[in-house]
CSV table of C-alpha atoms in Angstrom, one decimal:
chain,number,residue,atom,x,y,z
G,1,UNK,CA,-22.2,-19.2,-10.3
G,2,UNK,CA,-21.1,-16.5,-13.0
G,3,UNK,CA,-21.1,-17.0,-15.8
G,4,UNK,CA,-18.5,-14.0,-16.8
G,5,UNK,CA,-14.9,-15.0,-18.6
G,6,UNK,CA,-11.8,-14.1,-18.5
G,7,UNK,CA,-12.1,-11.8,-20.9
G,8,UNK,CA,-15.8,-10.7,-20.0
G,9,UNK,CA,-14.3,-10.0,-16.3
G,10,UNK,CA,-11.4,-7.9,-18.3
G,11,UNK,CA,-13.7,-5.9,-20.0
G,12,UNK,CA,-16.5,-5.7,-17.3
G,13,UNK,CA,-13.4,-3.9,-14.3
G,14,UNK,CA,-12.2,-1.9,-17.2
G,15,UNK,CA,-15.7,-0.2,-17.2
G,16,UNK,CA,-15.8,-0.3,-13.3
G,17,UNK,CA,-12.6,1.5,-13.7
G,18,UNK,CA,-14.3,3.9,-15.9
G,19,UNK,CA,-17.0,4.9,-14.1
G,20,UNK,CA,-14.9,5.6,-11.1
G,21,UNK,CA,-13.2,7.9,-13.5
G,22,UNK,CA,-15.6,9.4,-14.4
G,23,UNK,CA,-17.7,9.6,-11.0
G,24,UNK,CA,-14.8,11.6,-9.9
G,25,UNK,CA,-14.8,14.2,-12.0
G,26,UNK,CA,-17.7,15.6,-9.5
G,27,UNK,CA,-16.8,14.0,-6.7
G,28,UNK,CA,-13.0,13.3,-6.5
G,29,UNK,CA,-10.6,15.2,-4.2
G,30,UNK,CA,-10.4,17.6,-6.3
G,31,UNK,CA,-8.3,20.9,-5.6
G,32,UNK,CA,-9.7,24.0,-3.9
G,33,UNK,CA,-7.3,26.4,-6.4
G,34,UNK,CA,-5.8,25.1,-10.3
G,35,UNK,CA,-7.9,22.5,-10.7
G,36,UNK,CA,-9.0,24.4,-14.0
G,37,UNK,CA,-12.3,24.1,-16.2
G,38,UNK,CA,-11.7,19.7,-15.6
G,39,UNK,CA,-10.8,19.5,-11.8
G,40,UNK,CA,-13.2,22.3,-10.2
G,41,UNK,CA,-15.3,21.6,-7.3
G,42,UNK,CA,-19.2,21.0,-8.9
G,43,UNK,CA,-22.1,21.9,-7.1
G,44,UNK,CA,-23.6,19.6,-4.4
G,45,UNK,CA,-25.6,17.8,-7.2
G,46,UNK,CA,-23.6,17.2,-9.0
G,47,UNK,CA,-21.2,15.8,-5.9
G,48,UNK,CA,-23.5,13.7,-5.2
G,49,UNK,CA,-24.4,12.0,-8.4
G,50,UNK,CA,-20.8,11.2,-9.4
G,51,UNK,CA,-20.3,9.3,-6.2
G,52,UNK,CA,-23.3,7.1,-6.8
G,53,UNK,CA,-21.5,6.3,-10.0
G,54,UNK,CA,-18.4,6.1,-8.1
G,55,UNK,CA,-19.4,4.1,-5.9
G,56,UNK,CA,-21.1,1.6,-8.2
G,57,UNK,CA,-18.0,1.7,-11.1
G,58,UNK,CA,-16.4,0.4,-8.0
G,59,UNK,CA,-17.5,-2.5,-6.9
G,60,UNK,CA,-18.2,-4.0,-10.6
G,61,UNK,CA,-14.5,-3.5,-10.4
G,62,UNK,CA,-14.4,-5.4,-7.2
G,63,UNK,CA,-16.4,-7.6,-8.8
G,64,UNK,CA,-15.0,-8.4,-11.9
G,65,UNK,CA,-11.8,-9.1,-9.8
G,66,UNK,CA,-13.5,-11.6,-7.3
G,67,UNK,CA,-14.2,-13.4,-10.9
G,68,UNK,CA,-11.2,-13.2,-12.3
G,69,UNK,CA,-9.4,-14.6,-9.4
G,70,UNK,CA,-11.7,-17.5,-9.1
G,71,UNK,CA,-11.1,-18.5,-13.0
G,72,UNK,CA,-7.0,-17.6,-12.5
G,73,UNK,CA,-7.0,-20.5,-9.9
G,74,UNK,CA,-8.7,-22.6,-12.5
G,75,UNK,CA,-6.4,-21.8,-14.8
G,76,UNK,CA,-9.5,-20.7,-17.2
G,77,UNK,CA,-7.8,-17.5,-17.5
G,78,UNK,CA,-4.9,-15.5,-18.4
G,79,UNK,CA,-3.4,-12.1,-19.5
G,80,UNK,CA,-2.7,-10.5,-15.9
G,81,UNK,CA,-1.1,-8.1,-18.0
G,82,UNK,CA,-3.9,-6.8,-20.4
G,83,UNK,CA,-6.0,-7.2,-17.7
G,84,UNK,CA,-3.9,-4.3,-15.6
G,85,UNK,CA,-3.7,-2.0,-18.9
G,86,UNK,CA,-7.3,-2.0,-19.4
G,87,UNK,CA,-7.9,-1.6,-15.7
G,88,UNK,CA,-5.4,1.2,-14.6
G,89,UNK,CA,-6.0,3.0,-18.3
G,90,UNK,CA,-8.8,4.6,-17.1
G,91,UNK,CA,-7.9,6.6,-13.7
G,92,UNK,CA,-4.3,7.3,-15.7
G,93,UNK,CA,-6.6,11.3,-16.2
G,94,UNK,CA,-8.7,10.6,-13.2
G,95,UNK,CA,-7.9,14.0,-10.6
G,96,UNK,CA,-6.7,12.6,-7.4
G,97,UNK,CA,-9.2,9.8,-6.2
G,98,UNK,CA,-10.0,8.6,-2.3
G,99,UNK,CA,-7.5,10.6,-0.9
G,100,UNK,CA,-5.8,14.2,-1.0
G,101,UNK,CA,-2.3,12.8,-0.1
G,102,UNK,CA,-0.5,13.9,-3.1
G,103,UNK,CA,-1.4,18.3,-2.7
G,104,UNK,CA,0.7,17.5,0.5
G,105,UNK,CA,3.6,15.8,-1.7
G,106,UNK,CA,3.2,18.7,-4.1
G,107,UNK,CA,3.0,21.2,-1.7
G,108,UNK,CA,5.9,19.7,0.4
G,109,UNK,CA,8.3,19.7,-2.9
G,110,UNK,CA,7.5,23.1,-3.2
G,111,UNK,CA,8.4,23.9,0.4
G,112,UNK,CA,12.0,21.6,-0.5
G,113,UNK,CA,12.4,23.9,-4.0
G,114,UNK,CA,11.2,27.6,-2.4
G,115,UNK,CA,14.3,26.6,1.0
G,116,UNK,CA,11.4,26.4,3.1
G,117,UNK,CA,12.4,23.1,6.7
G,118,UNK,CA,9.9,20.2,5.6
G,119,UNK,CA,10.9,18.8,8.5
G,120,UNK,CA,10.3,21.6,10.8
G,121,UNK,CA,6.5,22.9,9.2
G,122,UNK,CA,3.4,22.2,7.7
G,123,UNK,CA,2.2,23.5,3.9
G,124,UNK,CA,1.2,25.9,5.2
G,125,UNK,CA,3.9,28.2,5.4
G,126,UNK,CA,3.7,28.4,1.3
G,127,UNK,CA,2.7,31.6,0.9
G,128,UNK,CA,0.6,33.5,-2.2
G,129,UNK,CA,3.6,33.9,-4.6
G,130,UNK,CA,5.2,31.0,-3.0
G,131,UNK,CA,5.0,27.4,-6.1
G,132,UNK,CA,2.8,25.1,-4.6
G,133,UNK,CA,0.4,27.9,-2.5
G,134,UNK,CA,-2.1,26.3,-5.0
G,135,UNK,CA,-1.3,22.7,-3.5
G,136,UNK,CA,-1.3,23.7,0.1
G,137,UNK,CA,-4.9,25.2,-0.3
G,138,UNK,CA,-5.5,21.5,-1.0
G,139,UNK,CA,-3.9,19.7,1.3
G,140,UNK,CA,-6.4,18.4,4.4
G,141,UNK,CA,-7.0,19.6,7.6
G,142,UNK,CA,-4.8,17.7,9.4
G,143,UNK,CA,-1.9,18.0,7.4
G,144,UNK,CA,-1.9,21.6,6.2
G,145,UNK,CA,0.7,22.2,9.6
G,146,UNK,CA,1.8,18.8,10.0
G,147,UNK,CA,5.8,18.1,8.9
G,148,UNK,CA,6.7,15.8,6.1
G,149,UNK,CA,7.2,12.8,7.4
G,150,UNK,CA,8.6,11.1,4.1
G,151,UNK,CA,12.2,10.6,2.9
G,152,UNK,CA,14.0,12.7,1.1
G,153,UNK,CA,14.5,10.1,-1.7
G,154,UNK,CA,10.6,10.9,-2.0
G,155,UNK,CA,10.9,14.7,-1.9
G,156,UNK,CA,13.9,15.0,-3.8
G,157,UNK,CA,10.8,13.8,-6.4
G,158,UNK,CA,8.5,16.0,-5.5
G,159,UNK,CA,10.6,18.7,-5.5
G,160,UNK,CA,11.1,18.2,-9.3
G,161,UNK,CA,8.2,17.1,-10.0
G,162,UNK,CA,7.1,20.7,-9.2
G,163,UNK,CA,9.6,22.4,-10.8
G,164,UNK,CA,9.0,20.9,-14.1
G,165,UNK,CA,5.5,21.8,-14.0
G,166,UNK,CA,6.1,25.5,-11.9
G,167,UNK,CA,3.5,23.8,-9.3
G,168,UNK,CA,0.9,23.9,-11.2
G,169,UNK,CA,-1.7,21.6,-9.7
G,170,UNK,CA,-2.6,19.3,-12.8
G,171,UNK,CA,0.6,18.2,-13.9
G,172,UNK,CA,2.1,17.8,-10.8
G,173,UNK,CA,-0.2,16.0,-10.3
G,174,UNK,CA,-0.5,13.4,-13.1
G,175,UNK,CA,3.4,13.8,-13.3
G,176,UNK,CA,3.9,11.9,-9.7
G,177,UNK,CA,1.0,9.6,-10.7
G,178,UNK,CA,3.4,8.7,-13.2
G,179,UNK,CA,5.6,7.6,-10.8
G,180,UNK,CA,3.1,5.9,-9.4
G,181,UNK,CA,2.3,3.5,-12.6
G,182,UNK,CA,6.4,2.6,-12.7
G,183,UNK,CA,5.8,1.7,-9.0
G,184,UNK,CA,3.3,-0.3,-9.4
G,185,UNK,CA,5.1,-1.5,-13.0
G,186,UNK,CA,8.1,-2.3,-10.4
G,187,UNK,CA,5.8,-4.5,-8.0
G,188,UNK,CA,4.5,-6.5,-11.0
G,189,UNK,CA,8.1,-7.1,-11.9
G,190,UNK,CA,8.7,-8.3,-8.5
G,191,UNK,CA,6.3,-10.0,-7.5
G,192,UNK,CA,6.4,-12.1,-10.2
G,193,UNK,CA,10.6,-13.2,-10.4
G,194,UNK,CA,9.5,-14.2,-6.3
G,195,UNK,CA,7.1,-16.3,-8.0
G,196,UNK,CA,8.9,-17.9,-10.6
G,197,UNK,CA,11.7,-18.3,-7.8
G,198,UNK,CA,10.1,-20.6,-6.0
G,199,UNK,CA,8.0,-22.5,-8.4
G,200,UNK,CA,5.1,-20.6,-8.5
G,201,UNK,CA,4.6,-18.5,-12.5
G,202,UNK,CA,1.0,-18.1,-11.8
G,203,UNK,CA,-1.0,-15.2,-12.6
G,204,UNK,CA,-2.3,-15.3,-8.8
G,205,UNK,CA,0.4,-13.7,-7.5
G,206,UNK,CA,-0.5,-10.3,-9.5
G,207,UNK,CA,-4.0,-11.3,-8.9
G,208,UNK,CA,-3.9,-10.0,-6.0
G,209,UNK,CA,-0.9,-7.7,-5.3
G,210,UNK,CA,-1.5,-5.5,-8.1
G,211,UNK,CA,-5.3,-6.2,-9.8
G,212,UNK,CA,-6.0,-5.7,-6.2
G,213,UNK,CA,-9.0,-2.5,-6.0
G,214,UNK,CA,-7.3,-1.4,-3.5
G,215,UNK,CA,-3.8,-0.8,-5.0
G,216,UNK,CA,-5.3,0.5,-8.3
G,217,UNK,CA,-7.5,3.1,-6.4
G,218,UNK,CA,-4.9,4.2,-3.7
G,219,UNK,CA,-2.1,4.2,-5.7
G,220,UNK,CA,-2.7,4.6,-9.8
G,221,UNK,CA,-6.1,7.1,-8.4
G,222,UNK,CA,-4.7,8.6,-5.1
G,223,UNK,CA,-1.4,8.7,-6.5
G,224,UNK,CA,-0.3,7.4,-2.4
G,225,UNK,CA,3.9,6.9,-2.6
G,226,UNK,CA,3.0,3.5,-0.4
G,227,UNK,CA,3.4,1.9,-3.8
G,228,UNK,CA,6.8,3.5,-4.7
G,229,UNK,CA,7.8,2.3,-1.3
G,230,UNK,CA,6.3,-1.1,-1.7
G,231,UNK,CA,8.0,-1.7,-5.4
G,232,UNK,CA,11.1,-0.5,-4.1
G,233,UNK,CA,11.5,-3.3,-1.1
G,234,UNK,CA,10.4,-5.7,-2.6
G,235,UNK,CA,12.6,-5.4,-6.0
G,236,UNK,CA,16.0,-4.9,-3.1
G,237,UNK,CA,14.1,-8.2,-1.4
G,238,UNK,CA,14.1,-10.1,-5.0
G,239,UNK,CA,17.4,-9.1,-5.5
G,240,UNK,CA,18.3,-10.5,-2.1
G,241,UNK,CA,16.8,-13.5,-2.7
G,242,UNK,CA,18.9,-14.2,-5.8
G,243,UNK,CA,22.2,-14.1,-4.0
G,244,UNK,CA,22.3,-9.4,-4.5
G,245,UNK,CA,21.8,-8.7,-1.1
G,246,UNK,CA,24.0,-5.8,-1.1
G,247,UNK,CA,22.4,-4.5,-4.1
G,248,UNK,CA,18.7,-5.2,-2.6
G,249,UNK,CA,19.8,-3.7,0.8
G,250,UNK,CA,20.5,-0.8,-1.6
G,251,UNK,CA,16.9,-0.4,-3.0
G,252,UNK,CA,15.5,-0.8,0.5
G,253,UNK,CA,17.4,2.1,1.4
G,254,UNK,CA,16.1,3.9,-0.8
G,255,UNK,CA,12.7,2.6,0.7
G,256,UNK,CA,13.1,3.9,3.3
G,257,UNK,CA,13.7,7.2,1.8
G,258,UNK,CA,10.3,7.1,0.6
G,259,UNK,CA,8.2,5.5,3.6
G,260,UNK,CA,10.3,4.5,6.8
G,261,UNK,CA,8.7,1.2,7.6
G,262,UNK,CA,10.2,-0.7,4.7
G,263,UNK,CA,13.4,-1.3,7.1
G,264,UNK,CA,11.5,-3.8,8.2
G,265,UNK,CA,13.0,-5.4,5.3
G,266,UNK,CA,16.7,-5.4,6.5
G,267,UNK,CA,15.6,-7.8,8.7
G,268,UNK,CA,14.9,-10.3,6.5
G,269,UNK,CA,17.5,-9.9,4.1
G,270,UNK,CA,19.3,-9.6,7.3
G,271,UNK,CA,17.8,-13.3,7.7
G,272,UNK,CA,18.7,-14.4,4.6
G,273,UNK,CA,22.4,-13.6,4.3
G,274,UNK,CA,22.9,-14.8,8.4
G,275,UNK,CA,21.3,-18.1,6.5
G,276,UNK,CA,24.0,-18.3,3.0
G,277,UNK,CA,26.8,-17.6,5.9
G,278,UNK,CA,26.5,-20.5,7.9
G,279,UNK,CA,24.6,-19.6,10.9
G,280,UNK,CA,26.3,-19.3,14.2
G,281,UNK,CA,28.1,-16.0,16.0
G,282,UNK,CA,29.3,-15.1,12.5
G,283,UNK,CA,26.7,-15.0,10.4
G,284,UNK,CA,23.6,-13.8,12.4
G,285,UNK,CA,26.6,-10.4,13.4
G,286,UNK,CA,26.8,-10.3,9.0
G,287,UNK,CA,23.4,-10.2,8.8
G,288,UNK,CA,22.0,-7.9,11.6
G,289,UNK,CA,24.9,-5.5,10.6
G,290,UNK,CA,25.5,-5.4,6.6
G,291,UNK,CA,22.2,-5.2,5.3
G,292,UNK,CA,21.6,-2.1,8.2
G,293,UNK,CA,25.0,-0.5,7.0
G,294,UNK,CA,24.1,-0.5,3.8
G,295,UNK,CA,20.7,1.2,4.0
G,296,UNK,CA,22.5,3.4,6.6
G,297,UNK,CA,24.5,4.8,4.2
G,298,UNK,CA,21.8,5.4,1.8
G,299,UNK,CA,20.1,7.3,4.1
G,300,UNK,CA,22.8,9.1,5.1
G,301,UNK,CA,23.5,10.1,1.0
G,302,UNK,CA,19.4,10.7,0.1
G,303,UNK,CA,19.4,13.3,3.2
G,304,UNK,CA,22.9,15.1,1.7
G,305,UNK,CA,21.9,15.0,-1.6
G,306,UNK,CA,18.3,16.7,-0.7
G,307,UNK,CA,19.3,19.1,1.2
G,308,UNK,CA,17.0,18.2,4.1
G,309,UNK,CA,19.4,17.3,6.4
G,310,UNK,CA,18.1,14.5,9.0
G,311,UNK,CA,14.9,16.1,10.2
G,312,UNK,CA,13.1,13.6,8.9
G,313,UNK,CA,14.2,11.0,11.6
G,314,UNK,CA,12.6,13.2,13.9
G,315,UNK,CA,8.9,12.8,12.3
G,316,UNK,CA,8.3,9.5,11.8
G,317,UNK,CA,6.3,10.0,14.9
G,318,UNK,CA,3.9,12.9,13.8
G,319,UNK,CA,0.9,10.5,12.2
G,320,UNK,CA,0.5,9.3,15.1
G,321,UNK,CA,-1.4,12.4,16.7
G,322,UNK,CA,-3.9,12.3,14.1
G,323,UNK,CA,-5.9,9.7,14.9
G,324,UNK,CA,-7.7,7.2,12.6
G,325,UNK,CA,-10.4,5.1,12.8
G,326,UNK,CA,-8.8,1.6,11.7
G,327,UNK,CA,-6.0,2.0,14.1
G,328,UNK,CA,-6.7,-0.7,16.7
G,329,UNK,CA,-4.7,0.4,19.7
G,330,UNK,CA,-5.9,4.1,19.4
G,331,UNK,CA,-9.0,3.5,19.1
G,332,UNK,CA,-8.7,1.0,22.4
G,333,UNK,CA,-6.4,3.9,23.7
G,334,UNK,CA,-8.9,6.8,23.3
G,335,UNK,CA,-12.4,4.5,24.2
G,336,UNK,CA,-10.0,3.4,27.7
G,337,UNK,CA,-8.6,6.6,28.6
G,338,UNK,CA,-12.4,7.8,28.1
G,339,UNK,CA,-13.0,5.4,31.1
G,340,UNK,CA,-10.6,6.4,33.1
G,341,UNK,CA,-9.7,9.7,33.1
G,342,UNK,CA,-10.6,13.4,31.9
G,343,UNK,CA,-7.6,13.2,29.2
G,344,UNK,CA,-7.8,10.3,27.6
G,345,UNK,CA,-4.4,11.3,25.8
G,346,UNK,CA,-2.1,9.6,28.0
G,347,UNK,CA,-4.1,6.4,28.7
G,348,UNK,CA,-4.2,6.7,24.5
G,349,UNK,CA,-0.9,7.0,24.0
G,350,UNK,CA,0.0,4.7,26.1
G,351,UNK,CA,-1.9,1.9,24.7
G,352,UNK,CA,0.0,3.4,21.2
G,353,UNK,CA,3.3,2.4,22.1
G,354,UNK,CA,1.9,-0.3,23.8
G,355,UNK,CA,0.5,-1.3,20.0
G,356,UNK,CA,3.7,-0.4,18.4
G,357,UNK,CA,6.2,-3.1,21.3
G,358,UNK,CA,4.0,-5.9,20.4
G,359,UNK,CA,4.5,-5.2,16.6
G,360,UNK,CA,8.4,-5.4,17.2
G,361,UNK,CA,8.4,-8.2,19.3
G,362,UNK,CA,6.0,-10.3,16.0
G,363,UNK,CA,8.2,-9.0,13.8
G,364,UNK,CA,11.4,-10.2,15.7
G,365,UNK,CA,9.4,-13.5,16.4
G,366,UNK,CA,8.3,-13.9,12.9
G,367,UNK,CA,12.4,-13.5,12.0
G,368,UNK,CA,14.0,-16.0,14.3
G,369,UNK,CA,11.4,-17.9,13.1
G,370,UNK,CA,12.2,-17.6,9.5
G,371,UNK,CA,15.8,-17.5,9.8
G,372,UNK,CA,14.9,-21.5,11.6
G,373,UNK,CA,14.2,-22.3,8.1
G,374,UNK,CA,10.4,-22.4,10.1
G,375,UNK,CA,9.0,-20.3,7.2
G,376,UNK,CA,10.0,-18.5,4.3
G,377,UNK,CA,11.7,-15.4,5.1
G,378,UNK,CA,10.0,-13.2,2.0
G,379,UNK,CA,6.6,-14.5,3.8
G,380,UNK,CA,7.6,-13.5,7.0
G,381,UNK,CA,8.4,-9.9,6.0
G,382,UNK,CA,4.9,-9.9,4.5
G,383,UNK,CA,3.6,-11.3,8.0
G,384,UNK,CA,5.5,-8.7,10.5
G,385,UNK,CA,4.4,-5.4,7.9
G,386,UNK,CA,0.3,-6.8,8.3
G,387,UNK,CA,0.9,-7.0,12.0
G,388,UNK,CA,2.7,-3.5,11.7
G,389,UNK,CA,0.0,-1.9,10.7
G,390,UNK,CA,-2.6,-4.0,12.3
G,391,UNK,CA,-0.8,-2.7,15.7
G,392,UNK,CA,0.0,0.5,14.2
G,393,UNK,CA,-1.5,3.7,16.3
G,394,UNK,CA,-2.2,5.3,12.8
G,395,UNK,CA,-3.6,3.0,10.0
G,396,UNK,CA,-5.2,4.0,6.2
G,397,UNK,CA,-6.7,1.7,4.0
G,398,UNK,CA,-4.3,1.5,1.6
G,399,UNK,CA,-1.5,0.6,4.3
G,400,UNK,CA,-2.3,-2.9,3.9
G,401,UNK,CA,-1.1,-2.9,0.9
G,402,UNK,CA,3.0,-3.0,2.1
G,403,UNK,CA,2.3,-6.2,4.0
G,404,UNK,CA,-0.6,-8.2,1.4
G,405,UNK,CA,1.9,-7.6,-2.6
G,406,UNK,CA,4.4,-9.6,0.2
G,407,UNK,CA,2.3,-12.1,0.7
G,408,UNK,CA,0.7,-12.2,-2.9
G,409,UNK,CA,4.4,-12.9,-3.9
G,410,UNK,CA,4.7,-15.9,-2.5
G,411,UNK,CA,1.4,-17.2,-0.7
G,412,UNK,CA,-1.6,-15.8,-2.9
G,413,UNK,CA,-3.1,-19.3,-2.6
G,414,UNK,CA,-3.2,-19.6,1.3
G,415,UNK,CA,-5.3,-19.0,3.9
G,416,UNK,CA,-3.5,-15.4,4.5
G,417,UNK,CA,-3.7,-14.8,1.7
G,418,UNK,CA,-7.7,-15.0,0.6
G,419,UNK,CA,-7.6,-13.8,4.2
G,420,UNK,CA,-5.8,-10.3,3.0
G,421,UNK,CA,-8.3,-10.3,-0.5
G,422,UNK,CA,-11.7,-10.5,1.8
G,423,UNK,CA,-9.7,-7.3,3.8
G,424,UNK,CA,-8.8,-5.4,0.2
G,425,UNK,CA,-12.4,-5.6,-0.5
G,426,UNK,CA,-13.9,-4.3,2.5
G,427,UNK,CA,-10.8,-1.4,3.0
G,428,UNK,CA,-11.5,-0.2,-0.7
G,429,UNK,CA,-15.4,1.0,0.1
G,430,UNK,CA,-13.7,3.2,3.6
G,431,UNK,CA,-13.5,6.3,1.9
G,432,UNK,CA,-15.0,8.3,0.0
G,433,UNK,CA,-14.3,9.4,-3.6
G,434,UNK,CA,-13.2,12.6,-2.0
G,435,UNK,CA,-11.3,11.0,0.8
G,436,UNK,CA,-13.6,12.0,3.4
G,437,UNK,CA,-14.7,8.8,5.7
G,438,UNK,CA,-18.3,9.0,6.7
G,439,UNK,CA,-20.3,5.9,8.2
G,440,UNK,CA,-22.0,4.3,5.3
G,441,UNK,CA,-18.5,3.5,4.0
G,442,UNK,CA,-18.1,1.7,7.0
G,443,UNK,CA,-21.4,0.0,6.5
G,444,UNK,CA,-20.3,-1.0,3.2
G,445,UNK,CA,-16.8,-1.9,4.1
G,446,UNK,CA,-18.5,-4.3,7.1
G,447,UNK,CA,-20.7,-5.6,4.6
G,448,UNK,CA,-18.0,-7.0,2.2
G,449,UNK,CA,-16.3,-8.1,5.9
G,450,UNK,CA,-18.9,-10.4,7.0
G,451,UNK,CA,-19.4,-12.0,3.1
G,452,UNK,CA,-15.8,-12.2,3.1
G,453,UNK,CA,-16.4,-14.5,6.3
G,454,UNK,CA,-18.5,-16.5,5.1
G,455,UNK,CA,-17.1,-17.2,2.4
G,456,UNK,CA,-14.1,-17.8,4.0
G,457,UNK,CA,-15.7,-20.2,6.5
G,458,UNK,CA,-17.9,-21.9,3.1
G,459,UNK,CA,-15.2,-22.5,0.3
G,460,UNK,CA,-12.0,-21.9,2.0
G,461,UNK,CA,-9.2,-22.1,-0.3
G,462,UNK,CA,-7.2,-25.6,0.0
G,463,UNK,CA,-4.5,-26.3,2.6
G,464,UNK,CA,-1.2,-26.4,1.9
G,465,UNK,CA,0.3,-29.4,1.2
G,466,UNK,CA,-1.4,-30.4,-2.0
G,467,UNK,CA,-1.5,-30.2,-5.8
G,468,UNK,CA,-2.5,-28.7,-8.7
G,469,UNK,CA,-1.8,-27.9,-12.5
G,470,UNK,CA,-2.2,-25.1,-14.8
G,471,UNK,CA,-1.7,-21.6,-14.2
G,472,UNK,CA,-3.2,-21.0,-11.0
G,473,UNK,CA,-1.2,-24.2,-9.7
G,474,UNK,CA,2.4,-23.5,-7.3
G,475,UNK,CA,4.4,-25.2,-5.2
G,476,UNK,CA,7.0,-24.2,-2.6
G,477,UNK,CA,8.3,-22.6,0.4
G,478,UNK,CA,6.2,-20.1,0.2
G,479,UNK,CA,3.7,-21.5,2.3
G,480,UNK,CA,5.9,-23.5,4.1
G,481,UNK,CA,6.2,-26.7,1.5
G,482,UNK,CA,4.4,-27.9,-1.4
G,483,UNK,CA,1.0,-25.8,-2.0
G,484,UNK,CA,-2.2,-26.0,-3.8
G,485,UNK,CA,-4.0,-23.3,-5.7
G,486,UNK,CA,-7.1,-22.1,-6.2
G,487,UNK,CA,-10.2,-20.4,-5.5
G,488,UNK,CA,-13.9,-22.1,-5.5
G,489,UNK,CA,-16.8,-20.6,-7.4
C-alpha cells in the first residue's frame, strides 16, 4: 500500500511533469528549422539521456495520478484544480512532445494565409519564402503531402496563430498551446457541470478526464486539436442536457469544424430533443433533423468565412490511407490480405469499411437504447466514441480521449471508467517524446495493460447500485442508476 498523501501526489506528479519537459528539450519532437537555441536538435547521446529522463518522469506522473485517484475515491484528497495547475504548468514551455502534428497545424495555417488550397495539397507546397516554411520542414514524412483533414474553424485559428507570430515556429507553437490549455479548461468546466447535473460533484470525473496523463501529454504537451474538439463537444452536450439544445448544437457544429468525429454528439443531442418532445414520430423527426441542421449551418458558415470552401468534405478519409498499428481493422485487413493476395490493399480496404460499418451499427444501437431510456444519452455518446475509435481505420493513442472525457463526466467510477483509466495509462507509453513509435513502446504499453488487467480482476471497482459518502461518491443516471464510487488500494 502506498502512503503518499494527496499533497504528496500533487508534487510528485509535478516533478514527473517537469522531468518530462526537461527530457523533451533533448528528446522531444524538436523542429528541423527555426527552433532557436532551446528547441534545436541535440546530439544522439543527449537525445537518449533526454528520452530516459522523460520516460522516468512519465512513469512518476502516471503513478502519482493513479494514487491520487485512489485517494479521491476515498474522500481523502481534493483540490483537483490546484493539482491540474501543478501538473500542467511544467508542460507549458516544453517543445512539442510525443508528436510533430503541431507543425502540420502551423504549416496548414500558413497555407491558408498564403492562398494555397489546404484541402488539395500538403505542407510541402510551402516554399522557402513562404510563411510557415520552417514548420513545413518539420512535418512528419507521412503528412508532408497529405491535405488537411481538419475543419475550417480550426484552420482559421491556425491561420491567426501564423499571422500573429509571422510564422515563427516557437511562438506559433506556444500560441497554439495556449489554445490547447483553454480547451482543457473547457473540458474541465463541462465535465464538472455534467457531473453536478447528475448529483455527482466529485473530483473523480476530473481525475479521469483532465488529470489523465494521456491528456496532459498529448493535448498540453503535444498540442493536439483533439482537446479543442472534445471541449467544444462536451460544452455543447452540457448545454443540451440543460435544455439549451440549439446553442449546444452550435457548439457541436464548431467542434465538427475542428475534427469531424464530434458529429456523433449530434445524434445524442437529437435523442435528448426527441425525448423532451414526448417521443413519437414527430419527436424523433425533430431530434434527427434540427440539431444536424443547426450544426450544418455552422459548418457552412465556417467554410465560407474561412475562404477554404467545402474541400474538407473530401479529405475526411485521407488519414485512413496511413497505417497505424493501433488500428485493429487495419492490422486485421493487412494480415488477411497478405494471406490471400499478393496485394493486401483491397482486402485491407474491405475490412476497414466493415469496421466503420460495425461502428455505425454500435452507435445506432446505443442511440436507440438512450432514446428508450435504457442508458444515459451522455454515457451512450461516450461509449459510441470509444467504439468509433476501436473500429477506425486509423487510430492514434490520444484518440481514446474522445470517449474517455465523456464517460468520465457521468461514470468515472464504473467498470468502464476503470477500463479507460487502464487503457490511458498504457497508451501514454506507446510513443516516444520524439513522436516515434518504437517496438519497446508497445512492450511498455503491453506491460501496463497486463498489470491493469490483473488489477481489474483482483480489485475491481464496486458495481453500480451501492451507496457511498464523501467527495468520491456519486449517484445518478450516469451508470444507469445509483452508483457507488471507490478505488481499492
